[in-house]
Amino acid sequence: MTQASADTGLRYEDLDRLIALMTGAEKHGPAATSTLDVLWVLYDRVLRVGPGNARDAGRDRFLLSKGHGPMAYYAVLAAKGFFPVDWLPGFGAYDSPLGHHPDRTLIPGVEIASGSLGHGLPLGVGTALGLRAQGLDEAAVWVLIGDAELDEGSNHEAIAHAGSAGLEALHTVVIDNDSATHGWPGGIASRFEAAGWSTVTVDGRDHAALHAAFTTPHPGRPHAVVARVEKKF
């Protein structure tokens, strides 16, 4: 399966303008902008999903666990043609499908309702197990989490199970902006490595480095990419 995008003519350079269309009382700007480059590289060059195959059984799945600042996610989905750009100015309004947390029942292309920290990766593990049980071996599962989500115990259960189950279909991108309460001796990647994951740590603003990390072979193991971005203030 190849990506089935609708060519809107919009490119990475347009994303800041699209984000600026979304106004209101949203207080999680850094949570959105920290994910922008990761989201673009995934949707532009990696994920085998687009408006034309968003419900196909064999599609790749992207799960935004870091759903409490979804503006960059919405901008990328609009740029890729999942929904019209003219939805963006209504962000957060009562009658808009674009809420302050994504809703899978309202927004084309959204796989999970999210924003409650710590549940995206467990859902990703369950999705990967379900795809394996159905024999859909080419469908990849990608979960984007924030480093602060590693304060939640549910993620560590998911990390441990995915490693022991050899969930090769599962990929996790951790946006690391130094907002975790505790941190990890040896860095975030060490936590995944201890559970049997393949890991890469990269500059979260470098598109070439991100693409190389996302496409690194990891036979028989889940894969984690730690994307370092500027510190959250």
PDB file of C-alpha atoms in Angstrom:
ATOM      1  CA  MET A   1       0.000   0.000   0.000  1.00  0.00           C
ATOM      2  CA  THR A   2       1.238   3.490  -0.813  1.00  0.00           C
ATOM      3  CA  GLN A   3       0.261   6.782   0.735  1.00  0.00           C
ATOM      4  CA  ALA A   4      -3.018   8.089  -0.705  1.00  0.00           C
ATOM      5  CA  SER A   5      -2.748  11.825  -0.152  1.00  0.00           C
ATOM      6  CA  ALA A   6      -4.928  14.538  -1.621  1.00  0.00           C
ATOM      7  CA  ASP A   7      -2.530  17.069  -3.134  1.00  0.00           C
ATOM      8  CA  THR A   8      -3.588  20.353  -1.581  1.00  0.00           C
ATOM      9  CA  GLY A   9      -0.450  22.114  -2.787  1.00  0.00           C
ATOM     10  CA  LEU A  10       0.410  22.939   0.821  1.00  0.00           C
ATOM     11  CA  ARG A  11       3.930  22.323   2.078  1.00  0.00           C
ATOM     12  CA  TYR A  12       5.901  22.461   5.329  1.00  0.00           C
ATOM     13  CA  GLU A  13       6.458  26.186   4.822  1.00  0.00           C
ATOM     14  CA  ASP A  14       2.683  26.716   5.047  1.00  0.00           C
ATOM     15  CA  LEU A  15       2.237  25.106   8.460  1.00  0.00           C
ATOM     16  CA  ASP A  16       2.939  28.203  10.563  1.00  0.00           C
ATOM     17  CA  ARG A  17       0.254  30.050   8.610  1.00  0.00           C
ATOM     18  CA  LEU A  18      -2.207  27.209   9.126  1.00  0.00           C
ATOM     19  CA  ILE A  19      -1.501  27.098  12.867  1.00  0.00           C
ATOM     20  CA  ALA A  20      -2.027  30.878  13.041  1.00  0.00           C
ATOM     21  CA  LEU A  21      -5.583  30.363  11.753  1.00  0.00           C
ATOM     22  CA  MET A  22      -6.423  28.622  15.041  1.00  0.00           C
ATOM     23  CA  THR A  23      -7.030  31.156  17.787  1.00  0.00           C
ATOM     24  CA  GLY A  24      -8.754  31.237  21.177  1.00  0.00           C
ATOM     25  CA  ALA A  25      -7.997  30.293  24.747  1.00  0.00           C
ATOM     26  CA  GLU A  26      -5.858  27.242  24.032  1.00  0.00           C
ATOM     27  CA  LYS A  27      -2.965  27.245  26.534  1.00  0.00           C
ATOM     28  CA  HIS A  28      -0.810  24.446  25.142  1.00  0.00           C
ATOM     29  CA  GLY A  29       1.074  26.196  22.332  1.00  0.00           C
ATOM     30  CA  PRO A  30       4.460  24.610  23.135  1.00  0.00           C
ATOM     31  CA  ALA A  31       2.856  21.160  23.180  1.00  0.00           C
ATOM     32  CA  ALA A  32       1.810  21.762  19.582  1.00  0.00           C
ATOM     33  CA  THR A  33       4.879  23.420  18.141  1.00  0.00           C
ATOM     34  CA  SER A  34       7.198  20.824  19.698  1.00  0.00           C
ATOM     35  CA  THR A  35       5.586  18.152  17.516  1.00  0.00           C
ATOM     36  CA  LEU A  36       5.475  20.043  14.219  1.00  0.00           C
ATOM     37  CA  ASP A  37       8.561  18.647  12.470  1.00  0.00           C
ATOM     38  CA  VAL A  38       7.958  15.070  13.610  1.00  0.00           C
ATOM     39  CA  LEU A  39       4.369  15.188  12.378  1.00  0.00           C
ATOM     40  CA  TRP A  40       5.318  16.628   9.010  1.00  0.00           C
ATOM     41  CA  VAL A  41       8.047  14.090   8.285  1.00  0.00           C
ATOM     42  CA  LEU A  42       5.791  11.215   9.301  1.00  0.00           C
ATOM     43  CA  TYR A  43       2.817  12.299   7.196  1.00  0.00           C
ATOM     44  CA  ASP A  44       4.867  13.553   4.273  1.00  0.00           C
ATOM     45  CA  ARG A  45       7.402  10.755   3.931  1.00  0.00           C
ATOM     46  CA  VAL A  46       6.695   7.753   6.155  1.00  0.00           C
ATOM     47  CA  LEU A  47       3.082   6.908   6.982  1.00  0.00           C
ATOM     48  CA  ARG A  48       1.183   4.805   4.472  1.00  0.00           C
ATOM     49  CA  VAL A  49      -2.090   6.568   5.056  1.00  0.00           C
ATOM     50  CA  GLY A  50      -3.933   9.472   3.475  1.00  0.00           C
ATOM     51  CA  PRO A  51      -7.479  10.667   2.768  1.00  0.00           C
ATOM     52  CA  GLY A  52      -7.923   7.990   0.107  1.00  0.00           C
ATOM     53  CA  ASN A  53      -7.152   4.998   2.340  1.00  0.00           C
ATOM     54  CA  ALA A  54      -7.880   6.293   5.844  1.00  0.00           C
ATOM     55  CA  ARG A  55     -10.203   3.354   6.577  1.00  0.00           C
ATOM     56  CA  ASP A  56      -8.361   0.583   4.762  1.00  0.00           C
ATOM     57  CA  ALA A  57      -7.537  -2.367   7.019  1.00  0.00           C
ATOM     58  CA  GLY A  58      -3.906  -2.427   5.900  1.00  0.00           C
ATOM     59  CA  ARG A  59      -3.201   1.261   6.507  1.00  0.00           C
ATOM     60  CA  ASP A  60      -0.591   2.523   8.936  1.00  0.00           C
ATOM     61  CA  ARG A  61      -2.052   3.869  12.168  1.00  0.00           C
ATOM     62  CA  PHE A  62      -0.895   7.105  13.817  1.00  0.00           C
ATOM     63  CA  LEU A  63      -1.958   7.660  17.424  1.00  0.00           C
ATOM     64  CA  LEU A  64      -1.416  11.096  18.932  1.00  0.00           C
ATOM     65  CA  SER A  65      -1.136  10.461  22.651  1.00  0.00           C
ATOM     66  CA  LYS A  66       0.161  14.016  23.193  1.00  0.00           C
ATOM     67  CA  GLY A  67      -3.317  15.307  22.349  1.00  0.00           C
ATOM     68  CA  HIS A  68      -3.560  18.287  24.677  1.00  0.00           C
ATOM     69  CA  GLY A  69      -1.993  20.632  22.115  1.00  0.00           C
ATOM     70  CA  PRO A  70      -3.325  19.441  18.762  1.00  0.00           C
ATOM     71  CA  MET A  71      -2.890  22.559  16.605  1.00  0.00           C
ATOM     72  CA  ALA A  72       0.157  21.252  14.699  1.00  0.00           C
ATOM     73  CA  TYR A  73      -1.621  17.910  14.196  1.00  0.00           C
ATOM     74  CA  TYR A  74      -4.662  19.675  12.760  1.00  0.00           C
ATOM     75  CA  ALA A  75      -2.481  21.826  10.508  1.00  0.00           C
ATOM     76  CA  VAL A  76      -0.699  18.775   9.089  1.00  0.00           C
ATOM     77  CA  LEU A  77      -3.946  16.858   8.566  1.00  0.00           C
ATOM     78  CA  ALA A  78      -5.423  19.845   6.732  1.00  0.00           C
ATOM     79  CA  ALA A  79      -2.282  20.271   4.628  1.00  0.00           C
ATOM     80  CA  LYS A  80      -2.521  16.601   3.641  1.00  0.00           C
ATOM     81  CA  GLY A  81      -6.172  16.890   2.646  1.00  0.00           C
ATOM     82  CA  PHE A  82      -7.874  14.933   5.436  1.00  0.00           C
ATOM     83  CA  PHE A  83     -10.250  17.853   6.005  1.00  0.00           C
ATOM     84  CA  PRO A  84     -10.679  21.367   4.563  1.00  0.00           C
ATOM     85  CA  VAL A  85      -8.360  24.168   5.627  1.00  0.00           C
ATOM     86  CA  ASP A  86     -11.407  26.335   6.264  1.00  0.00           C
ATOM     87  CA  TRP A  87     -12.167  24.207   9.335  1.00  0.00           C
ATOM     88  CA  LEU A  88      -9.097  25.613  11.092  1.00  0.00           C
ATOM     89  CA  PRO A  89     -10.374  29.094  12.075  1.00  0.00           C
ATOM     90  CA  GLY A  90     -13.213  27.440  14.014  1.00  0.00           C
ATOM     91  CA  PHE A  91     -10.771  25.619  16.305  1.00  0.00           C
ATOM     92  CA  GLY A  92     -12.211  25.223  19.793  1.00  0.00           C
ATOM     93  CA  ALA A  93     -15.612  26.687  18.931  1.00  0.00           C
ATOM     94  CA  TYR A  94     -18.781  25.002  20.145  1.00  0.00           C
ATOM     95  CA  ASP A  95     -19.851  23.897  16.673  1.00  0.00           C
ATOM     96  CA  SER A  96     -16.381  22.979  15.379  1.00  0.00           C
ATOM     97  CA  PRO A  97     -15.148  19.372  15.027  1.00  0.00           C
ATOM     98  CA  LEU A  98     -11.667  20.626  15.999  1.00  0.00           C
ATOM     99  CA  GLY A  99     -11.681  20.571  19.764  1.00  0.00           C
ATOM    100  CA  HIS A 100      -8.870  21.218  22.211  1.00  0.00           C
ATOM    101  CA  HIS A 101      -8.430  17.444  22.232  1.00  0.00           C
ATOM    102  CA  PRO A 102      -8.834  15.402  19.012  1.00  0.00           C
ATOM    103  CA  ASP A 103     -12.049  13.397  18.638  1.00  0.00           C
ATOM    104  CA  ARG A 104     -11.876  10.331  16.381  1.00  0.00           C
ATOM    105  CA  THR A 105     -15.623  10.436  15.736  1.00  0.00           C
ATOM    106  CA  LEU A 106     -15.490  13.981  14.344  1.00  0.00           C
ATOM    107  CA  ILE A 107     -12.177  14.390  12.513  1.00  0.00           C
ATOM    108  CA  PRO A 108     -11.171  12.371   9.434  1.00  0.00           C
ATOM    109  CA  GLY A 109      -7.855  10.611   9.880  1.00  0.00           C
ATOM    110  CA  VAL A 110      -7.826  10.716  13.691  1.00  0.00           C
ATOM    111  CA  GLU A 111      -7.449   7.216  15.142  1.00  0.00           C
ATOM    112  CA  ILE A 112      -8.013   7.887  18.876  1.00  0.00           C
ATOM    113  CA  ALA A 113      -9.499  10.532  21.134  1.00  0.00           C
ATOM    114  CA  SER A 114      -6.549  11.724  23.180  1.00  0.00           C
ATOM    115  CA  GLY A 115      -5.111  14.178  25.653  1.00  0.00           C
ATOM    116  CA  SER A 116      -5.302  12.164  28.863  1.00  0.00           C
ATOM    117  CA  LEU A 117      -1.615  11.485  29.382  1.00  0.00           C
ATOM    118  CA  GLY A 118      -0.406   7.922  29.510  1.00  0.00           C
ATOM    119  CA  HIS A 119      -3.014   6.045  27.493  1.00  0.00           C
ATOM    120  CA  GLY A 120      -1.772   6.445  23.899  1.00  0.00           C
ATOM    121  CA  LEU A 121       1.085   3.943  24.094  1.00  0.00           C
ATOM    122  CA  PRO A 122      -1.014   1.214  25.750  1.00  0.00           C
ATOM    123  CA  LEU A 123      -3.576   1.723  22.966  1.00  0.00           C
ATOM    124  CA  GLY A 124      -0.752   1.419  20.452  1.00  0.00           C
ATOM    125  CA  VAL A 125       0.324  -1.889  21.992  1.00  0.00           C
ATOM    126  CA  GLY A 126      -3.240  -3.191  21.756  1.00  0.00           C
ATOM    127  CA  THR A 127      -3.526  -2.006  18.155  1.00  0.00           C
ATOM    128  CA  ALA A 128      -0.279  -3.733  17.167  1.00  0.00           C
ATOM    129  CA  LEU A 129      -1.393  -6.951  18.862  1.00  0.00           C
ATOM    130  CA  GLY A 130      -4.742  -6.777  17.070  1.00  0.00           C
ATOM    131  CA  LEU A 131      -3.108  -6.260  13.684  1.00  0.00           C
ATOM    132  CA  ARG A 132      -0.784  -9.194  14.349  1.00  0.00           C
ATOM    133  CA  ALA A 133      -3.743 -11.415  15.237  1.00  0.00           C
ATOM    134  CA  GLN A 134      -5.420 -10.485  11.935  1.00  0.00           C
ATOM    135  CA  GLY A 135      -2.303 -11.200   9.914  1.00  0.00           C
ATOM    136  CA  LEU A 136      -1.961  -7.555   8.838  1.00  0.00           C
ATOM    137  CA  ASP A 137       1.801  -7.659   9.084  1.00  0.00           C
ATOM    138  CA  GLU A 138       2.557  -4.670   6.842  1.00  0.00           C
ATOM    139  CA  ALA A 139       0.485  -2.191   8.845  1.00  0.00           C
ATOM    140  CA  ALA A 140       2.689  -0.104  11.122  1.00  0.00           C
ATOM    141  CA  VAL A 141       1.533   1.590  14.321  1.00  0.00           C
ATOM    142  CA  TRP A 142       3.036   4.936  15.303  1.00  0.00           C
ATOM    143  CA  VAL A 143       2.435   6.590  18.676  1.00  0.00           C
ATOM    144  CA  LEU A 144       3.590  10.118  19.506  1.00  0.00           C
ATOM    145  CA  ILE A 145       4.067  10.825  23.206  1.00  0.00           C
ATOM    146  CA  GLY A 146       5.672  13.561  25.264  1.00  0.00           C
ATOM    147  CA  ASP A 147       8.540  12.937  27.658  1.00  0.00           C
ATOM    148  CA  ALA A 148       6.333  13.974  30.605  1.00  0.00           C
ATOM    149  CA  GLU A 149       4.024  11.063  29.794  1.00  0.00           C
ATOM    150  CA  LEU A 150       6.776   8.765  31.005  1.00  0.00           C
ATOM    151  CA  ASP A 151       5.770   9.885  34.511  1.00  0.00           C
ATOM    152  CA  GLU A 152       2.697   7.671  34.016  1.00  0.00           C
ATOM    153  CA  GLY A 153       3.037   4.033  35.044  1.00  0.00           C
ATOM    154  CA  SER A 154       0.755   2.812  32.260  1.00  0.00           C
ATOM    155  CA  ASN A 155       3.455   3.679  29.726  1.00  0.00           C
ATOM    156  CA  HIS A 156       6.032   1.523  31.480  1.00  0.00           C
ATOM    157  CA  GLU A 157       3.724  -1.473  31.456  1.00  0.00           C
ATOM    158  CA  ALA A 158       3.221  -0.890  27.728  1.00  0.00           C
ATOM    159  CA  ILE A 159       6.962  -0.527  27.090  1.00  0.00           C
ATOM    160  CA  ALA A 160       7.705  -3.752  28.973  1.00  0.00           C
ATOM    161  CA  HIS A 161       5.002  -5.776  27.215  1.00  0.00           C
ATOM    162  CA  ALA A 162       5.827  -4.500  23.723  1.00  0.00           C
ATOM    163  CA  GLY A 163       9.468  -5.445  24.149  1.00  0.00           C
ATOM    164  CA  SER A 164       8.771  -8.917  25.458  1.00  0.00           C
ATOM    165  CA  ALA A 165       6.144  -9.519  22.745  1.00  0.00           C
ATOM    166  CA  GLY A 166       8.523  -8.410  19.983  1.00  0.00           C
ATOM    167  CA  LEU A 167       5.993  -5.984  18.498  1.00  0.00           C
ATOM    168  CA  GLU A 168       7.940  -4.996  15.406  1.00  0.00           C
ATOM    169  CA  ALA A 169       4.921  -3.099  14.040  1.00  0.00           C
ATOM    170  CA  LEU A 170       4.983  -0.673  16.973  1.00  0.00           C
ATOM    171  CA  HIS A 171       6.871   2.623  16.768  1.00  0.00           C
ATOM    172  CA  THR A 172       6.971   5.314  19.441  1.00  0.00           C
ATOM    173  CA  VAL A 173       8.185   8.866  18.971  1.00  0.00           C
ATOM    174  CA  VAL A 174       8.991  10.638  22.228  1.00  0.00           C
ATOM    175  CA  ILE A 175       9.084  14.438  22.027  1.00  0.00           C
ATOM    176  CA  ASP A 176      11.738  15.318  24.596  1.00  0.00           C
ATOM    177  CA  ASN A 177      11.576  18.944  25.764  1.00  0.00           C
ATOM    178  CA  ASP A 178      12.835  18.276  29.304  1.00  0.00           C
ATOM    179  CA  SER A 179       9.379  18.439  30.856  1.00  0.00           C
ATOM    180  CA  ALA A 180       9.407  15.060  32.615  1.00  0.00           C
ATOM    181  CA  THR A 181       9.351  15.190  36.406  1.00  0.00           C
ATOM    182  CA  HIS A 182      11.962  12.519  37.049  1.00  0.00           C
ATOM    183  CA  GLY A 183      14.005  11.914  33.914  1.00  0.00           C
ATOM    184  CA  TRP A 184      16.041   8.775  33.284  1.00  0.00           C
ATOM    185  CA  PRO A 185      19.692   8.012  34.069  1.00  0.00           C
ATOM    186  CA  GLY A 186      21.379   7.584  30.712  1.00  0.00           C
ATOM    187  CA  GLY A 187      18.538   9.323  28.870  1.00  0.00           C
ATOM    188  CA  ILE A 188      15.041   8.358  27.766  1.00  0.00           C
ATOM    189  CA  ALA A 189      16.259   5.844  25.186  1.00  0.00           C
ATOM    190  CA  SER A 190      17.823   3.757  27.947  1.00  0.00           C
ATOM    191  CA  ARG A 191      14.393   2.983  29.383  1.00  0.00           C
ATOM    192  CA  PHE A 192      13.205   1.534  26.069  1.00  0.00           C
ATOM    193  CA  GLU A 193      16.488  -0.296  25.432  1.00  0.00           C
ATOM    194  CA  ALA A 194      16.235  -2.041  28.805  1.00  0.00           C
ATOM    195  CA  ALA A 195      12.895  -3.483  27.700  1.00  0.00           C
ATOM    196  CA  GLY A 196      14.267  -4.791  24.394  1.00  0.00           C
ATOM    197  CA  TRP A 197      13.349  -1.938  22.056  1.00  0.00           C
ATOM    198  CA  SER A 198      15.397  -0.579  19.163  1.00  0.00           C
ATOM    199  CA  THR A 199      16.122   3.110  19.790  1.00  0.00           C
ATOM    200  CA  VAL A 200      17.468   6.212  18.074  1.00  0.00           C
ATOM    201  CA  THR A 201      17.877   9.699  19.588  1.00  0.00           C
ATOM    202  CA  VAL A 202      17.867  12.621  17.146  1.00  0.00           C
ATOM    203  CA  ASP A 203      17.407  16.359  16.759  1.00  0.00           C
ATOM    204  CA  GLY A 204      13.638  16.762  16.602  1.00  0.00           C
ATOM    205  CA  ARG A 205      13.918  19.682  14.154  1.00  0.00           C
ATOM    206  CA  ASP A 206      16.204  17.958  11.623  1.00  0.00           C
ATOM    207  CA  HIS A 207      14.000  16.440   8.917  1.00  0.00           C
ATOM    208  CA  ALA A 208      16.725  14.296   7.358  1.00  0.00           C
ATOM    209  CA  ALA A 209      17.725  12.890  10.746  1.00  0.00           C
ATOM    210  CA  LEU A 210      14.109  12.229  11.674  1.00  0.00           C
ATOM    211  CA  HIS A 211      13.440  10.381   8.419  1.00  0.00           C
ATOM    212  CA  ALA A 212      16.550   8.244   8.858  1.00  0.00           C
ATOM    213  CA  ALA A 213      15.514   7.420  12.428  1.00  0.00           C
ATOM    214  CA  PHE A 214      11.954   6.592  11.415  1.00  0.00           C
ATOM    215  CA  THR A 215      13.092   4.215   8.689  1.00  0.00           C
ATOM    216  CA  THR A 216      15.821   2.430  10.665  1.00  0.00           C
ATOM    217  CA  PRO A 217      15.329  -1.359  10.383  1.00  0.00           C
ATOM    218  CA  HIS A 218      14.445  -3.066  13.674  1.00  0.00           C
ATOM    219  CA  PRO A 219      13.583  -6.694  12.936  1.00  0.00           C
ATOM    220  CA  GLY A 220      11.741  -8.461  15.732  1.00  0.00           C
ATOM    221  CA  ARG A 221      11.657  -5.433  18.030  1.00  0.00           C
ATOM    222  CA  PRO A 222       9.516  -2.342  18.584  1.00  0.00           C
ATOM    223  CA  HIS A 223      11.249   0.916  17.741  1.00  0.00           C
ATOM    224  CA  ALA A 224      11.484   4.162  19.728  1.00  0.00           C
ATOM    225  CA  VAL A 225      12.703   7.498  18.363  1.00  0.00           C
ATOM    226  CA  VAL A 226      13.534  10.161  20.939  1.00  0.00           C
ATOM    227  CA  ALA A 227      13.184  13.549  19.238  1.00  0.00           C
ATOM    228  CA  ARG A 228      15.006  16.240  21.207  1.00  0.00           C
ATOM    229  CA  VAL A 229      13.573  19.744  20.890  1.00  0.00           C
ATOM    230  CA  GLU A 230      14.091  23.018  22.716  1.00  0.00           C
ATOM    231  CA  LYS A 231      13.368  23.042  26.453  1.00  0.00           C
ATOM    232  CA  LYS A 232       9.819  23.957  27.452  1.00  0.00           C
ATOM    233  CA  PHE A 233       9.566  27.207  29.424  1.00  0.00           C
TER     234      PHE A 233
END
